[in-house]
CSV table of C-alpha atoms in Angstrom, one decimal:
chain,number,residue,atom,x,y,z
A,1,LYS,CA,-1.0,-20.6,21.7
A,2,LEU,CA,-1.0,-16.8,22.1
A,3,GLN,CA,-4.2,-16.3,20.6
A,4,PHE,CA,-5.8,-18.9,22.8
A,5,LEU,CA,-4.1,-17.3,25.9
A,6,TYR,CA,-5.0,-13.7,24.6
A,7,PHE,CA,-8.6,-14.8,24.4
A,8,ILE,CA,-8.7,-16.2,27.9
A,9,GLY,CA,-7.1,-13.2,29.3
A,10,ASN,CA,-9.9,-10.9,27.9
A,11,MET,CA,-12.6,-12.8,29.8
A,12,LYS,CA,-14.2,-10.5,32.2
A,13,THR,CA,-14.6,-13.2,34.9
A,14,SER,CA,-12.0,-13.7,37.7
A,15,ALA,CA,-12.1,-17.3,37.0
A,16,GLY,CA,-11.0,-16.7,33.3
A,17,LEU,CA,-8.3,-14.6,34.5
A,18,ALA,CA,-7.2,-17.2,37.0
A,19,SER,CA,-7.2,-20.0,34.2
A,20,ALA,CA,-5.2,-17.7,31.9
A,21,ALA,CA,-2.6,-17.1,34.6
A,22,ALA,CA,-2.4,-21.0,35.3
A,23,VAL,CA,-2.1,-21.8,31.7
A,24,VAL,CA,0.6,-19.0,31.0
A,25,CYS,CA,2.6,-20.2,34.0
A,26,MET,CA,2.4,-23.8,32.7
A,27,LEU,CA,3.6,-22.6,29.4
A,28,GLY,CA,6.5,-20.8,30.9
A,29,ARG,CA,7.7,-24.0,32.6
A,30,LEU,CA,7.4,-26.1,29.5
A,31,VAL,CA,9.2,-23.7,27.4
A,32,SER,CA,12.5,-25.3,26.3
A,33,LYS,CA,13.0,-23.8,22.8
A,34,PRO,CA,15.6,-21.0,22.9
A,35,PHE,CA,14.6,-17.6,21.5
A,36,GLU,CA,16.3,-14.5,20.4
A,37,PRO,CA,15.6,-11.8,22.6
A,38,VAL,CA,16.0,-9.1,19.9
A,39,GLY,CA,13.3,-10.9,17.7
A,40,SER,CA,13.1,-11.0,14.0
A,41,LYS,CA,14.4,-8.3,11.6
A,42,LEU,CA,12.0,-6.9,8.9
A,43,GLU,CA,13.5,-7.4,5.5
A,44,SER,CA,13.8,-4.3,3.2
A,45,VAL,CA,11.0,-3.8,0.9
A,46,GLU,CA,10.8,-2.1,-2.6
A,47,ASN,CA,8.4,0.7,-3.1
A,48,GLY,CA,7.8,1.1,0.5
A,49,LEU,CA,9.4,1.4,3.9
A,50,ASN,CA,9.6,-0.3,7.3
A,51,VAL,CA,7.9,1.3,10.3
A,52,ALA,CA,7.9,0.5,14.0
A,53,SER,CA,6.7,1.9,17.2
A,54,PHE,CA,8.0,1.0,20.7
A,55,ASN,CA,7.3,2.4,24.1
A,56,VAL,CA,10.9,2.1,25.5
A,57,LEU,CA,9.9,3.0,29.2
A,58,CYS,CA,11.5,6.1,30.5
A,59,ARG,CA,14.9,6.4,31.8
A,60,SER,CA,13.7,7.6,35.4
A,61,PHE,CA,11.9,4.2,35.8
A,62,GLU,CA,14.9,3.2,37.7
A,63,ARG,CA,14.0,5.7,40.5
A,64,ARG,CA,10.2,5.6,40.4
A,65,SER,CA,8.1,3.8,42.9
A,66,TYR,CA,6.1,1.7,40.5
A,67,GLY,CA,7.4,-1.5,38.8
A,68,THR,CA,8.7,-3.0,42.1
A,69,TYR,CA,8.4,-6.4,40.6
A,70,VAL,CA,11.3,-5.6,38.4
A,71,LYS,CA,14.8,-6.8,40.0
A,72,GLU,CA,16.9,-3.9,40.8
A,73,GLU,CA,19.6,-4.8,38.2
A,74,TYR,CA,17.0,-4.8,35.3
A,75,ARG,CA,15.6,-1.4,36.4
A,76,THR,CA,18.8,0.5,35.9
A,77,TRP,CA,19.1,2.5,32.8
A,78,ALA,CA,22.5,1.3,32.0
A,79,TYR,CA,21.2,-2.3,31.8
A,80,ARG,CA,18.1,-1.4,29.7
A,81,LYS,CA,20.0,0.8,27.4
A,82,ALA,CA,22.1,-2.1,26.3
A,83,LEU,CA,19.1,-3.9,25.5
A,84,ILE,CA,17.5,-1.1,23.7
A,85,GLN,CA,20.8,-0.6,21.7
A,86,LYS,CA,20.4,-4.1,20.4
A,87,LEU,CA,16.6,-3.9,19.8
A,88,LEU,CA,16.0,-0.7,17.8
A,89,PRO,CA,18.5,-1.0,15.0
A,90,GLY,CA,17.8,-4.8,15.0
A,91,LEU,CA,14.3,-4.1,13.9
A,92,GLY,CA,15.3,-3.3,10.5
A,93,CYS,CA,13.2,0.0,10.2
A,94,ASP,CA,13.4,3.1,8.2
A,95,LEU,CA,11.1,5.0,10.5
A,96,LEU,CA,10.9,4.4,14.2
A,97,ALA,CA,8.5,6.0,16.5
A,98,ILE,CA,9.4,5.6,20.2
A,99,GLN,CA,7.4,6.8,23.3
A,100,GLU,CA,8.6,7.9,26.8
A,101,ALA,CA,12.0,9.5,25.5
A,102,GLU,CA,13.2,11.8,28.2
A,103,ILE,CA,13.8,15.3,27.1
A,104,GLY,CA,16.8,16.2,29.3
A,105,THR,CA,19.0,13.2,28.5
A,106,PHE,CA,17.8,12.4,24.9
A,107,GLU,CA,21.0,12.7,23.2
A,108,GLU,CA,23.0,10.7,25.7
A,109,ASP,CA,20.2,8.0,26.0
A,110,PHE,CA,20.1,7.2,22.3
A,111,ASP,CA,23.5,8.3,20.9
A,112,PHE,CA,23.8,4.8,19.4
A,113,MET,CA,21.0,5.6,16.9
A,114,ALA,CA,23.1,8.4,15.2
A,115,GLU,CA,26.0,5.9,15.0
A,116,ALA,CA,23.5,3.6,13.4
A,117,GLY,CA,22.7,6.2,10.7
A,118,PHE,CA,19.6,7.6,12.0
A,119,ALA,CA,18.6,11.3,12.3
A,120,ALA,CA,16.1,12.2,15.1
A,121,ILE,CA,13.2,14.4,15.9
A,122,LYS,CA,13.8,15.1,19.4
A,123,PRO,CA,11.2,15.1,22.1
A,124,TYR,CA,9.9,18.4,23.3
A,125,ASP,CA,7.7,20.0,25.8
A,126,LYS,CA,8.0,23.6,27.1
A,127,GLU,CA,7.6,22.7,30.7
A,128,ALA,CA,10.8,20.8,30.5
A,129,GLU,CA,12.6,24.1,30.3
A,130,LYS,CA,11.4,24.7,33.9
A,131,GLY,CA,13.6,21.6,35.0
A,132,ARG,CA,10.7,19.1,35.0
A,133,VAL,CA,11.7,15.5,34.1
A,134,LEU,CA,9.4,14.8,31.2
A,135,ALA,CA,9.1,11.8,28.7
A,136,LYS,CA,7.6,12.5,25.3
A,137,PRO,CA,7.5,10.7,21.9
A,138,ALA,CA,10.4,10.9,19.5
A,139,VAL,CA,11.1,9.9,16.1
A,140,PHE,CA,14.2,8.1,14.4
A,141,TYR,CA,14.5,8.2,10.6
A,142,ASP,CA,16.9,7.0,7.9
A,143,GLU,CA,18.2,10.2,6.2
A,144,SER,CA,19.4,8.1,3.2
A,145,LYS,CA,15.9,7.2,2.5
A,146,MET,CA,13.8,10.3,3.5
A,147,THR,CA,14.0,14.0,4.4
A,148,LEU,CA,12.0,15.7,7.1
A,149,ILE,CA,10.1,18.6,5.8
A,150,TRP,CA,7.7,19.3,8.8
A,151,HIS,CA,7.0,18.5,12.4
A,152,ASN,CA,4.5,19.6,15.1
A,153,TYR,CA,4.6,19.0,18.7
A,154,ARG,CA,1.3,18.4,20.5
A,155,SER,CA,0.7,17.5,24.0
A,156,ARG,CA,0.5,13.8,23.6
A,157,VAL,CA,1.5,13.4,19.7
A,158,LEU,CA,4.5,14.1,17.6
A,159,LEU,CA,3.5,14.9,14.1
A,160,ALA,CA,5.9,14.7,11.2
A,161,ALA,CA,6.0,14.7,7.4
A,162,PHE,CA,8.9,13.1,5.3
A,163,LYS,CA,9.6,13.2,1.6
A,164,LEU,CA,11.1,10.3,0.3
A,165,ASN,CA,14.6,10.8,-1.4
A,166,ASP,CA,13.9,8.7,-4.4
A,167,SER,CA,10.4,9.9,-5.4
A,168,ASP,CA,7.9,12.6,-4.8
A,169,LYS,CA,6.0,10.6,-2.2
A,170,VAL,CA,5.3,12.3,1.2
A,171,VAL,CA,4.6,10.2,4.3
A,172,TYR,CA,3.0,11.6,7.4
A,173,LEU,CA,3.6,10.0,10.8
A,174,ALA,CA,1.6,10.6,14.0
A,175,ASN,CA,3.5,9.1,17.0
A,176,CYS,CA,1.1,8.9,19.8
A,177,HIS,CA,1.3,8.4,23.6
A,178,PHE,CA,-2.4,8.9,24.5
A,179,GLU,CA,-3.8,9.8,27.9
A,180,GLY,CA,-2.9,7.0,30.3
A,181,HIS,CA,-5.8,7.1,32.8
A,182,PRO,CA,-7.9,4.0,31.7
A,183,MET,CA,-11.2,5.9,32.4
A,184,LYS,CA,-10.5,8.9,30.1
A,185,GLY,CA,-11.5,7.8,26.6
A,186,ALA,CA,-12.8,11.1,25.8
A,187,ALA,CA,-9.2,12.8,26.5
A,188,ARG,CA,-7.6,10.2,24.2
A,189,PHE,CA,-10.2,11.0,21.4
A,190,GLN,CA,-9.6,14.6,21.7
A,191,GLN,CA,-5.8,14.2,21.4
A,192,LEU,CA,-6.4,12.0,18.2
A,193,LYS,CA,-8.8,14.5,16.9
A,194,SER,CA,-6.3,17.3,17.2
A,195,ALA,CA,-3.5,15.2,15.6
A,196,LEU,CA,-5.6,14.6,12.6
A,197,LYS,CA,-6.8,18.3,12.2
A,198,TYR,CA,-3.2,19.6,12.3
A,199,THR,CA,-2.1,16.9,9.8
A,200,GLN,CA,-4.9,17.8,7.4
A,201,ASN,CA,-4.1,21.4,7.7
A,202,HIS,CA,-0.6,20.8,6.6
A,203,GLN,CA,-1.6,18.4,3.8
A,204,LYS,CA,-3.9,21.2,2.5
A,205,GLN,CA,-1.0,23.8,2.6
A,206,ILE,CA,1.3,21.6,0.3
A,207,GLY,CA,-1.6,20.4,-1.9
A,208,ILE,CA,-2.0,16.7,-0.9
A,209,PRO,CA,-5.6,15.6,-1.3
A,210,HIS,CA,-6.8,13.5,1.7
A,211,ASP,CA,-7.5,10.5,-0.3
A,212,LYS,CA,-3.9,10.5,-1.6
A,213,ALA,CA,-2.2,11.1,1.8
A,214,ASN,CA,0.2,8.5,3.1
A,215,LEU,CA,-0.5,8.6,6.8
A,216,ILE,CA,0.7,6.3,9.7
A,217,VAL,CA,-0.7,6.7,13.1
A,218,CYS,CA,1.0,4.6,15.7
A,219,GLY,CA,2.1,4.5,19.3
A,220,ASP,CA,1.0,3.6,22.7
A,221,PHE,CA,-2.7,4.3,22.7
A,222,ASN,CA,-3.4,3.2,26.4
A,223,SER,CA,-6.5,1.6,25.2
A,224,ASP,CA,-7.6,-1.5,23.3
A,225,GLN,CA,-9.1,-2.1,19.9
A,226,TYR,CA,-12.5,-1.3,21.1
A,227,GLY,CA,-11.5,2.0,22.7
A,228,SER,CA,-12.5,5.6,21.3
A,229,VAL,CA,-9.2,5.9,19.3
A,230,CYS,CA,-9.0,2.6,17.6
A,231,THR,CA,-12.8,3.0,16.8
A,232,ALA,CA,-12.5,6.4,15.5
A,233,LEU,CA,-9.5,5.4,13.2
A,234,ARG,CA,-11.1,2.2,12.0
A,235,GLU,CA,-14.6,3.5,11.3
A,236,GLY,CA,-13.8,6.9,9.8
A,237,GLY,CA,-15.0,8.7,12.9
A,238,LEU,CA,-17.1,8.4,16.0
A,239,LYS,CA,-20.9,8.6,16.7
A,240,ALA,CA,-22.1,10.8,19.6
A,241,ASP,CA,-23.7,7.7,21.2
A,242,PHE,CA,-20.3,5.8,21.4
A,243,LYS,CA,-19.5,4.3,24.6
A,244,ASP,CA,-15.8,3.7,25.5
A,245,ASN,CA,-15.7,0.1,26.7
A,246,TRP,CA,-13.5,0.9,29.6
A,247,ASN,CA,-15.8,3.8,30.9
A,248,PRO,CA,-19.2,3.5,29.3
A,249,ASP,CA,-20.7,6.4,31.6
A,250,GLU,CA,-18.4,8.9,30.0
A,251,VAL,CA,-19.4,11.1,27.1
A,252,VAL,CA,-16.6,10.8,24.6
A,253,THR,CA,-17.9,13.3,22.0
A,254,PRO,CA,-21.2,15.3,22.2
A,255,LYS,CA,-21.6,15.2,18.5
A,256,ASP,CA,-20.8,13.0,15.6
A,257,PHE,CA,-17.2,13.2,14.2
A,258,GLU,CA,-15.9,12.2,10.9
A,259,HIS,CA,-12.4,12.3,9.2
A,260,PRO,CA,-11.7,11.8,5.5
A,261,PHE,CA,-9.1,9.0,6.0
A,262,LYS,CA,-9.5,5.3,5.5
A,263,PHE,CA,-7.5,3.6,8.1
A,264,LYS,CA,-6.7,-0.1,8.8
A,265,ASP,CA,-4.7,-1.8,11.5
A,266,VAL,CA,-1.6,-3.4,10.0
A,267,TYR,CA,-2.1,-6.4,12.3
A,268,PRO,CA,-5.4,-8.4,11.4
A,269,LYS,CA,-6.0,-9.6,14.9
A,270,PRO,CA,-4.9,-8.1,18.1
A,271,VAL,CA,-1.2,-8.9,19.2
A,272,PRO,CA,0.2,-8.8,22.8
A,273,THR,CA,2.1,-5.7,23.3
A,274,PHE,CA,2.1,-4.8,26.9
A,275,LEU,CA,2.9,-7.1,29.9
A,276,GLY,CA,4.1,-5.4,33.1
A,277,SER,CA,3.7,-7.6,36.1
A,278,ARG,CA,0.5,-9.4,34.7
A,279,PRO,CA,0.7,-13.1,33.4
A,280,VAL,CA,-1.5,-12.3,30.5
A,281,PRO,CA,-0.4,-9.6,27.9
A,282,SER,CA,-2.7,-7.0,26.4
A,283,CYS,CA,-2.8,-5.1,23.3
A,284,ILE,CA,-2.6,-1.3,23.5
A,285,ASP,CA,0.2,-0.5,20.9
A,286,PHE,CA,-1.0,0.0,17.5
A,287,ILE,CA,0.2,0.9,14.0
A,288,PHE,CA,-2.7,2.1,11.5
A,289,THR,CA,-2.2,3.4,8.1
A,290,THR,CA,-4.3,4.9,5.3
A,291,ASP,CA,-5.4,2.7,2.3
A,292,THR,CA,-2.6,4.3,0.4
A,293,PHE,CA,-0.4,1.4,1.8
A,294,SER,CA,-0.4,-2.3,1.6
A,295,VAL,CA,1.0,-4.5,4.4
A,296,ALA,CA,3.8,-6.7,3.2
A,297,ALA,CA,4.7,-8.1,6.5
A,298,THR,CA,4.5,-7.7,10.2
A,299,ARG,CA,6.8,-8.5,13.1
A,300,THR,CA,5.4,-10.7,16.0
A,301,PRO,CA,5.9,-8.5,19.1
A,302,LEU,CA,6.0,-11.3,21.6
A,303,THR,CA,6.5,-14.9,21.0
A,304,ALA,CA,5.2,-17.8,23.0
A,305,SER,CA,8.5,-18.7,24.3
A,306,GLN,CA,9.4,-15.0,25.1
A,307,LEU,CA,6.0,-14.7,27.0
A,308,GLY,CA,6.8,-17.8,29.0
A,309,SER,CA,10.2,-16.6,29.8
A,310,SER,CA,8.9,-13.3,30.8
A,311,VAL,CA,6.2,-14.9,33.3
A,312,LEU,CA,9.1,-16.9,34.9
A,313,GLU,CA,10.8,-13.5,35.5
A,314,GLY,CA,7.8,-12.0,36.9
A,315,GLY,CA,6.9,-9.8,34.0
A,316,ALA,CA,8.7,-7.0,31.9
A,317,PRO,CA,11.1,-5.4,31.8
A,318,ASN,CA,13.4,-8.3,32.7
A,319,SER,CA,16.9,-9.8,32.0
A,320,TRP,CA,16.3,-9.9,28.2
A,321,HIS,CA,13.7,-7.2,27.6
A,322,PRO,CA,14.0,-3.5,28.5
A,323,SER,CA,10.5,-2.3,28.7
A,324,ASP,CA,6.9,-3.2,29.9
A,325,HIS,CA,5.9,-2.7,26.2
A,326,PHE,CA,7.0,-4.8,23.1
A,327,PRO,CA,7.6,-3.2,19.6
A,328,VAL,CA,5.2,-3.4,16.9
A,329,ALA,CA,6.5,-3.1,13.3
A,330,ALA,CA,5.6,-3.7,9.8
A,331,SER,CA,6.8,-3.5,6.2
A,332,LEU,CA,4.5,-1.2,4.1
A,333,THR,CA,4.5,-0.8,0.3
A,334,PHE,CA,2.7,2.0,-1.6
A,335,ASN,CA,-0.5,1.2,-3.6
């Protein structure tokens, strides 16, 4: 049902969108099967790790002017934090990348993660030192399974490297929250390009060949599977004649670009990850890995019953979900 709805929702015609809205609303009314808001928990894997990415929606959403479709009670951080506190540890992940973590209140907002046994790479931006309220990527990791050996803050990406405690394997993570303006595919591409460059530089410093690098690129890409970021990851680079589907008039890159990694999306087909106030979800959150990993399992971000419930509540966040995004997660094993 979700695949059908997603297909209709991506139709370019207003008639297609109207049809999708009608079908989703009908689905919402028909939903009677109870669902677990937290969702399924990934099982532990041998010779691998579980990873997730989730845009938690910033704490200051409660006083922002957007998202007025959300009931006042569900906008408050106190209400949403209680839901996040159940959701994040309930994913069953060893490595968790979040986006929109507020710098000034991070320790208070996510104190429950330390209690659950996770260490953190805190969000950072030097502009926050001037008193600005900023939300940036952050990472939680299970210290019993891995040790942080490097991290680097970029404008839209948090880079990190971890050594697994039971082996000599090193895992790299790029936690991304790319440019949000839909027409700026070139900016998103440059942010990815920078992240890959700094990752390659560190791999060279510690002597890891690119074809042996265990690299995960995940986060809120703010674009779909046909945009500049996903295309560059999936195809090993980007041609100078590439046109971003959201802004075909923009020059994304003036010359051909190549990178040495072989990436794949952990989900074989697009999955719904963002809803907001729209009746039809879209896919803008991703987990890409190098071919040094195999995918043992993935978590369904949004089930049909959850979609129906969300539509009836006017979108997300809502009474049972704390964000307008839904988490993507996968169990990965080393090849």
